[in-house]
């Protein structure tokens, strides 16, 4: 992220996509930007659960996805044989001269090898990747003047064609989401033509800006100008049948105990989105957003501040807003009602401490929480400090303009600066929570234990994999 801030400050582009098309001062600098960008794109999960909603909405129906998106997200949620990336993918590079080299080069391997060698925001000239065969410089395998329409390109189209051949006599829904008017010939116009000629088909266009259809299929079209994520979420909720709801209720009623497993999705539902770049970010962090070009709360916690005062300003503002001023949400109220008087335990990677704040204290916070601090010099040896009142004091002085270096939290035993007790080098797992969790599992391992999973994405295997 520190490299991205450098490029933003220098070129002032908004978003990574615009950065791809920025004219950099040098080829070496452009490569450094690309390597850092691709590391983020291929590793950071989606900021909204749209793909998860879509997957649940579709269920077991035959489906195929045709996309001009090159961010590889569809293949993270659906089998590759169900996805046609017809405009290439950021998952691979290709030679700029494809006349003699039609190989594909792994982006992940390239990033892992070259990113550590970037110096002063530039990749050394001698390390710029070249074709193994003809020595031409490598370029992203995405639509452009030199795009390789080779074996992979035709295979992506063949997958789509096979799906249509297998199902052309059946009732087909062409569901178009967020396809703009920049390149209608790749998806939109083929969808219109197939809807016209396949009489058992229907066409839905979901697009907040450009929901439109061809007059020839107007009577078999539905145009929706809503937010895609919110709409898919609503549709998903409506597909949960009364039968399924009764089964869930029966399981909960019959359970001897309930294990609540929760992650970032629950926090987002409560209004705390670590990945969001929205108005609330500025409301919470104030002048620090512009001062350090902070795109979201996750970056705010990871950022290397030039001074400790601004770091603790950030922490205090976040904790004051989401912690000290926390009011129980409808979601938390529902969780407490579901648990009722049953034995329970909460297993969470959320750092907001909200479960404890609403009285659900049978709790294992596997990545800590932002109310606790540990000694930066002796994290394992010295005791953990509870910082709620101290952070409130910092917030009050910050607002009054009286905050000084003397207010920075210090270890009671050696006066070293404290660090937040969250996942990282100094993190100290709460051993009492670990023991309590182990006791709970052992007590109910041969009884009816319902695992209630809330907001855990497919990439969070710390909780999802063991709970399954």
XYZ file of C-alpha atoms in Angstrom:
468
model
C 0.000 0.000 0.000
C 2.867 2.434 0.606
C 3.793 2.159 -3.087
C 0.222 2.988 -4.133
C 0.274 6.157 -2.059
C 3.434 7.260 -3.859
C 1.813 6.771 -7.285
C -1.389 8.497 -6.191
C 0.519 11.503 -4.895
C 2.522 11.761 -8.097
C -0.109 11.115 -10.778
C -3.409 11.819 -8.974
C -5.371 9.088 -10.740
C -8.587 7.850 -9.154
C -8.659 4.069 -8.865
C -6.368 1.325 -10.084
C -8.160 0.998 -13.436
C -7.303 4.598 -14.324
C -3.770 3.938 -13.119
C -3.409 1.225 -15.772
C -3.854 3.856 -18.466
C -1.713 6.570 -16.885
C 1.422 7.666 -18.755
C 4.229 7.030 -16.297
C 7.582 8.795 -16.435
C 9.364 5.535 -17.140
C 8.733 1.931 -18.063
C 10.441 0.875 -14.850
C 8.027 2.936 -12.758
C 5.034 1.587 -14.667
C 6.122 -1.977 -13.943
C 6.448 -1.218 -10.237
C 2.917 0.168 -10.214
C 1.564 -2.860 -12.072
C 3.218 -5.346 -9.742
C 1.865 -3.625 -6.641
C -1.607 -3.244 -8.173
C -1.827 -6.866 -9.257
C -0.775 -8.072 -5.837
C -3.758 -6.197 -4.389
C -6.201 -7.276 -7.097
C -5.365 -10.969 -6.864
C -5.309 -11.133 -3.056
C -7.810 -8.668 -1.579
C -11.342 -10.151 -1.362
C -14.366 -8.323 -2.851
C -15.542 -5.377 -0.784
C -19.174 -6.473 -1.107
C -20.695 -9.977 -0.818
C -22.352 -9.769 -4.254
C -20.708 -12.928 -5.569
C -21.759 -14.908 -2.499
C -25.338 -13.656 -2.840
C -25.312 -14.572 -6.523
C -23.982 -18.054 -5.837
C -26.696 -18.742 -3.281
C -29.370 -17.230 -5.514
C -28.480 -19.506 -8.433
C -28.313 -22.628 -6.307
C -28.070 -25.837 -8.339
C -29.405 -24.481 -11.633
C -27.214 -24.852 -14.743
C -25.337 -21.575 -15.167
C -22.596 -20.004 -17.218
C -20.933 -16.614 -16.715
C -19.704 -14.556 -19.646
C -17.594 -11.631 -18.463
C -15.371 -8.904 -19.826
C -14.055 -8.355 -16.297
C -10.405 -9.297 -16.015
C -10.130 -9.223 -12.208
C -10.506 -13.057 -11.849
C -13.262 -12.716 -9.205
C -15.811 -14.959 -10.922
C -13.339 -17.853 -10.882
C -12.816 -17.380 -7.154
C -16.488 -18.152 -6.523
C -17.447 -20.457 -9.404
C -15.758 -23.390 -11.196
C -13.618 -22.275 -14.135
C -15.667 -24.384 -16.562
C -18.671 -22.185 -15.726
C -16.844 -18.926 -16.509
C -15.836 -17.444 -19.869
C -13.371 -14.553 -19.517
C -13.738 -13.414 -23.112
C -11.553 -10.311 -22.807
C -8.620 -11.937 -21.111
C -7.547 -12.065 -17.491
C -5.130 -10.326 -15.151
C -4.154 -13.826 -14.047
C -1.564 -14.045 -16.795
C 0.831 -12.057 -18.998
C 1.569 -12.592 -22.694
C 4.270 -11.536 -25.119
C 3.746 -8.185 -26.847
C 4.886 -9.929 -30.047
C 2.624 -12.954 -30.422
C 3.800 -13.917 -33.911
C 6.198 -16.491 -32.478
C 5.288 -16.620 -28.769
C 1.766 -17.596 -27.742
C 2.689 -18.714 -24.227
C 0.891 -17.428 -21.143
C 2.976 -16.329 -18.137
C 1.610 -16.570 -14.576
C 0.966 -13.183 -12.960
C 1.140 -14.612 -9.433
C 4.592 -16.097 -10.020
C 5.792 -12.855 -11.604
C 4.536 -10.715 -8.705
C 6.067 -13.040 -6.115
C 9.420 -12.973 -7.887
C 9.707 -9.312 -8.922
C 7.815 -7.204 -6.367
C 10.477 -7.666 -3.644
C 13.073 -6.352 -6.133
C 11.346 -3.001 -6.747
C 13.544 -0.129 -5.531
C 12.574 3.532 -5.247
C 9.220 2.740 -6.901
C 10.889 1.320 -10.005
C 11.610 -2.178 -11.233
C 15.251 -2.368 -12.399
C 15.451 -2.267 -16.197
C 17.230 -5.596 -16.470
C 14.378 -7.315 -14.588
C 11.547 -6.152 -16.850
C 9.930 -9.443 -17.989
C 10.527 -10.511 -21.552
C 9.293 -13.345 -23.738
C 11.244 -16.575 -23.346
C 11.018 -17.068 -27.083
C 11.396 -13.753 -28.946
C 12.509 -11.315 -26.221
C 9.533 -8.963 -26.622
C 8.302 -7.287 -23.453
C 5.446 -8.994 -21.631
C 2.057 -7.291 -21.340
C -1.108 -8.135 -19.417
C -3.250 -10.757 -21.145
C -6.203 -8.403 -21.541
C -8.024 -6.864 -24.497
C -5.864 -4.321 -26.340
C -4.146 -3.830 -29.704
C -1.727 -6.713 -29.012
C -4.208 -9.025 -27.244
C -3.482 -12.683 -27.915
C -6.476 -14.424 -29.465
C -4.894 -17.832 -29.074
C -5.764 -21.201 -27.556
C -7.093 -19.849 -24.262
C -9.172 -17.153 -25.971
C -10.973 -19.711 -28.143
C -11.423 -22.097 -25.221
C -13.207 -19.368 -23.242
C -15.647 -18.842 -26.128
C -16.084 -22.595 -26.631
C -17.246 -22.991 -23.024
C -19.989 -20.434 -23.600
C -20.971 -21.950 -26.950
C -21.195 -25.450 -25.465
C -23.443 -24.233 -22.660
C -25.804 -22.619 -25.160
C -25.820 -25.741 -27.344
C -26.671 -27.945 -24.346
C -29.551 -25.734 -23.160
C -30.876 -23.923 -26.242
C -34.154 -25.869 -26.233
C -34.788 -25.076 -22.550
C -36.019 -21.957 -20.773
C -32.992 -19.659 -20.628
C -32.666 -16.493 -18.602
C -30.078 -14.039 -19.926
C -29.142 -12.083 -16.798
C -26.991 -9.068 -17.653
C -25.373 -7.168 -14.781
C -23.421 -3.939 -15.082
C -22.637 -4.212 -18.796
C -22.124 -0.665 -20.060
C -22.267 0.802 -23.549
C -18.503 0.954 -24.067
C -18.320 -2.481 -25.714
C -21.899 -3.732 -26.311
C -20.775 -6.122 -29.044
C -19.200 -8.591 -26.607
C -22.123 -9.432 -24.303
C -25.122 -7.140 -24.641
C -25.846 -7.430 -28.352
C -25.315 -11.237 -28.433
C -27.730 -11.521 -25.486
C -30.313 -9.453 -27.388
C -29.969 -11.568 -30.531
C -30.205 -14.891 -28.689
C -33.234 -13.700 -26.707
C -34.867 -12.721 -30.005
C -34.337 -16.103 -31.689
C -34.757 -18.405 -28.689
C -38.475 -18.108 -27.987
C -38.282 -19.717 -24.526
C -35.754 -17.166 -23.311
C -36.078 -14.026 -21.219
C -33.715 -11.062 -20.745
C -33.023 -9.083 -17.547
C -30.710 -6.069 -17.513
C -29.599 -4.808 -14.091
C -27.670 -1.560 -14.411
C -27.943 1.607 -12.287
C -26.971 3.754 -15.322
C -27.661 1.966 -18.612
C -30.535 -0.506 -18.127
C -31.818 -0.865 -21.680
C -32.996 -3.456 -24.210
C -33.635 -3.963 -27.911
C -37.191 -3.028 -29.050
C -37.453 -6.435 -30.747
C -37.455 -8.217 -27.360
C -39.197 -5.548 -25.280
C -42.032 -7.915 -24.316
C -39.523 -10.441 -22.904
C -37.265 -7.943 -21.146
C -37.064 -6.604 -17.618
C -34.977 -3.476 -16.985
C -33.822 -2.738 -13.426
C -31.912 0.405 -12.490
C -31.074 -0.627 -8.917
C -27.768 -1.248 -7.159
C -26.692 -4.760 -8.180
C -25.455 -5.857 -4.747
C -28.587 -4.720 -2.910
C -30.908 -6.228 -5.501
C -29.193 -9.641 -5.556
C -29.258 -9.654 -1.762
C -33.029 -9.015 -1.753
C -33.630 -11.723 -4.335
C -31.537 -14.157 -2.326
C -33.586 -13.500 0.794
C -36.842 -14.140 -1.045
C -35.635 -17.534 -2.272
C -35.352 -18.937 1.236
C -38.485 -21.084 1.420
C -40.744 -21.507 4.419
C -39.630 -25.116 4.547
C -35.978 -24.138 4.900
C -36.841 -21.596 7.586
C -38.737 -24.278 9.533
C -35.782 -26.639 9.317
C -33.397 -23.980 10.649
C -35.757 -23.154 13.499
C -36.098 -26.843 14.380
C -32.321 -27.298 14.460
C -31.925 -24.306 16.766
C -34.770 -25.441 19.032
C -33.293 -28.940 19.338
C -29.707 -27.783 19.870
C -27.962 -28.395 23.187
C -25.613 -25.495 22.411
C -24.905 -22.901 19.711
C -21.494 -21.955 18.335
C -21.649 -18.535 16.670
C -18.840 -18.150 14.097
C -18.569 -14.597 12.796
C -16.333 -12.489 10.588
C -16.204 -9.333 8.481
C -19.597 -9.815 6.819
C -21.354 -9.302 10.141
C -19.378 -6.117 10.820
C -20.342 -4.801 7.374
C -24.011 -5.520 8.139
C -23.626 -3.461 11.313
C -22.144 -0.575 9.325
C -18.448 -1.194 9.983
C -16.749 -1.867 6.646
C -12.957 -1.977 6.881
C -12.662 -1.939 3.075
C -15.075 0.903 2.221
C -14.039 4.265 0.793
C -17.154 6.303 1.529
C -18.460 9.374 3.348
C -18.309 7.591 6.700
C -14.517 7.199 6.354
C -14.097 10.987 6.371
C -16.663 11.315 9.141
C -14.674 8.949 11.373
C -11.052 9.854 10.540
C -11.488 13.516 9.630
C -8.377 15.328 8.387
C -6.248 12.154 8.521
C -7.936 10.851 5.329
C -6.596 13.687 3.168
C -3.368 14.085 5.101
C -2.294 10.470 4.443
C -4.543 9.589 1.478
C -6.182 6.780 3.409
C -8.626 4.831 1.186
C -10.228 2.752 3.967
C -9.993 1.737 7.613
C -7.946 -1.370 6.861
C -5.228 0.803 5.326
C -5.515 3.291 8.186
C -4.489 0.594 10.684
C -1.671 -0.759 8.492
C -0.267 2.633 7.466
C 3.231 3.613 8.688
C 2.584 7.014 10.263
C 5.502 9.433 10.564
C 4.617 10.053 14.201
C 2.890 8.174 17.011
C 0.443 10.982 17.747
C -1.326 10.662 14.407
C -1.437 6.877 14.743
C -3.154 7.088 18.125
C -5.424 9.859 16.825
C -6.577 7.408 14.177
C -7.088 4.578 16.666
C -8.960 6.767 19.146
C -11.276 8.184 16.467
C -12.157 4.736 15.150
C -12.698 3.209 18.595
C -14.729 6.195 19.784
C -17.039 5.948 16.771
C -17.407 2.168 16.510
C -16.626 1.141 20.080
C -17.295 3.640 22.839
C -20.381 4.950 21.004
C -21.570 1.532 19.845
C -25.290 0.898 20.082
C -26.566 -2.632 19.700
C -27.694 -3.291 16.136
C -30.775 -5.197 15.004
C -28.447 -7.994 13.900
C -26.923 -8.340 17.371
C -30.363 -8.225 18.973
C -31.476 -11.060 16.691
C -28.384 -13.113 17.580
C -29.108 -12.700 21.287
C -32.731 -13.757 20.725
C -31.614 -16.843 18.772
C -29.241 -17.856 21.577
C -31.821 -17.216 24.276
C -30.991 -19.279 27.365
C -28.984 -21.929 25.522
C -25.320 -22.586 26.128
C -23.268 -20.722 23.546
C -19.829 -19.631 22.474
C -18.753 -16.951 19.991
C -15.762 -17.579 17.730
C -14.838 -14.488 15.741
C -12.081 -12.806 13.762
C -13.748 -9.396 14.154
C -11.661 -6.879 16.073
C -14.543 -4.547 17.011
C -15.321 -6.280 20.350
C -19.053 -5.827 19.664
C -20.012 -9.255 21.011
C -18.489 -8.428 24.384
C -20.096 -4.982 24.373
C -23.588 -6.539 24.105
C -22.900 -9.056 26.875
C -21.961 -12.114 24.809
C -18.796 -12.732 26.769
C -18.352 -16.474 26.098
C -15.979 -15.363 23.422
C -12.806 -16.225 21.508
C -11.471 -13.263 19.489
C -8.857 -15.036 17.384
C -7.316 -11.799 16.042
C -7.665 -9.744 19.210
C -9.560 -6.464 19.516
C -8.820 -2.767 19.377
C -9.592 -2.144 23.043
C -6.444 -3.982 24.173
C -2.789 -2.965 24.096
C 0.461 -4.867 24.618
C 3.958 -3.686 25.396
C 5.903 -3.088 22.185
C 9.177 -4.109 23.862
C 7.957 -7.113 25.883
C 4.622 -8.186 24.384
C 4.758 -11.734 25.763
C 6.228 -10.930 29.173
C 4.221 -7.862 30.241
C 0.498 -7.796 30.924
C -2.214 -6.788 28.453
C -3.700 -3.318 28.997
C -7.416 -2.502 28.545
C -7.493 0.831 26.723
C -11.155 1.882 26.528
C -10.883 4.831 28.926
C -7.411 5.814 27.680
C -8.570 5.899 24.054
C -11.578 8.003 25.050
C -9.219 10.415 26.820
C -7.027 10.619 23.691
C -10.123 11.287 21.575
C -11.287 14.086 23.889
C -7.865 15.771 23.872
C -7.575 15.304 20.110
C -10.876 17.120 19.613
C -9.824 19.856 22.025
C -6.417 20.280 20.349
C -4.524 19.502 23.549
C -3.117 16.069 22.688
C 0.636 15.708 23.345
C 3.312 12.998 23.245
C 2.753 12.468 26.961
C -0.716 11.072 26.190
C 0.551 8.168 24.092
C -0.314 4.876 25.919
C 2.649 3.378 27.747
C 3.355 0.019 29.369
C 2.841 0.155 33.160
C 5.846 -2.097 33.732
C 8.555 -0.568 31.519
C 7.048 2.641 30.038
C 7.490 1.411 26.462
C 4.890 2.505 23.933
C 1.935 0.142 23.656
C 0.780 -1.548 20.467
C -2.774 -2.652 19.769
C -3.237 -6.307 20.589
C -4.398 -7.358 17.139
C -3.051 -9.788 14.540
C 0.596 -8.963 13.904
C 4.092 -9.453 15.294
C 3.204 -8.398 18.860
C -0.197 -10.101 19.045
C -0.841 -12.104 22.215
C -3.667 -14.619 22.019
C -5.972 -14.510 25.031
C -5.197 -17.881 26.622
C -8.230 -17.741 28.906
C -10.435 -17.432 25.835
C -8.599 -20.325 24.180
C -9.109 -22.579 27.198
C -12.781 -21.625 27.532
C -13.330 -22.357 23.836
C -11.642 -25.761 24.095
C -13.724 -26.615 27.165
C -16.914 -25.674 25.312
C -16.062 -27.852 22.280
C -15.133 -30.831 24.458
C -18.330 -30.498 26.483
C -20.610 -30.559 23.438
C -18.629 -32.664 20.949
C -21.016 -35.625 21.389
C -24.178 -33.525 21.700
C -26.326 -31.463 19.357
C -24.175 -28.448 18.544
C -25.413 -25.989 15.907
C -22.750 -23.868 14.192
C -24.273 -20.516 13.212
C -21.894 -18.968 10.663
C -22.294 -15.217 10.088
C -20.491 -13.227 7.401
C -17.493 -15.504 6.825
C -16.201 -15.283 3.250
C -14.594 -18.157 1.341
C -11.091 -16.724 1.834
C -11.349 -16.709 5.636
C -10.331 -20.304 6.338
C -9.242 -19.666 9.927
C -12.834 -20.201 11.077
C -14.699 -21.594 8.059
C -12.506 -24.665 7.467
C -12.365 -25.938 11.092
C -16.095 -25.282 11.676
C -17.048 -27.385 8.665
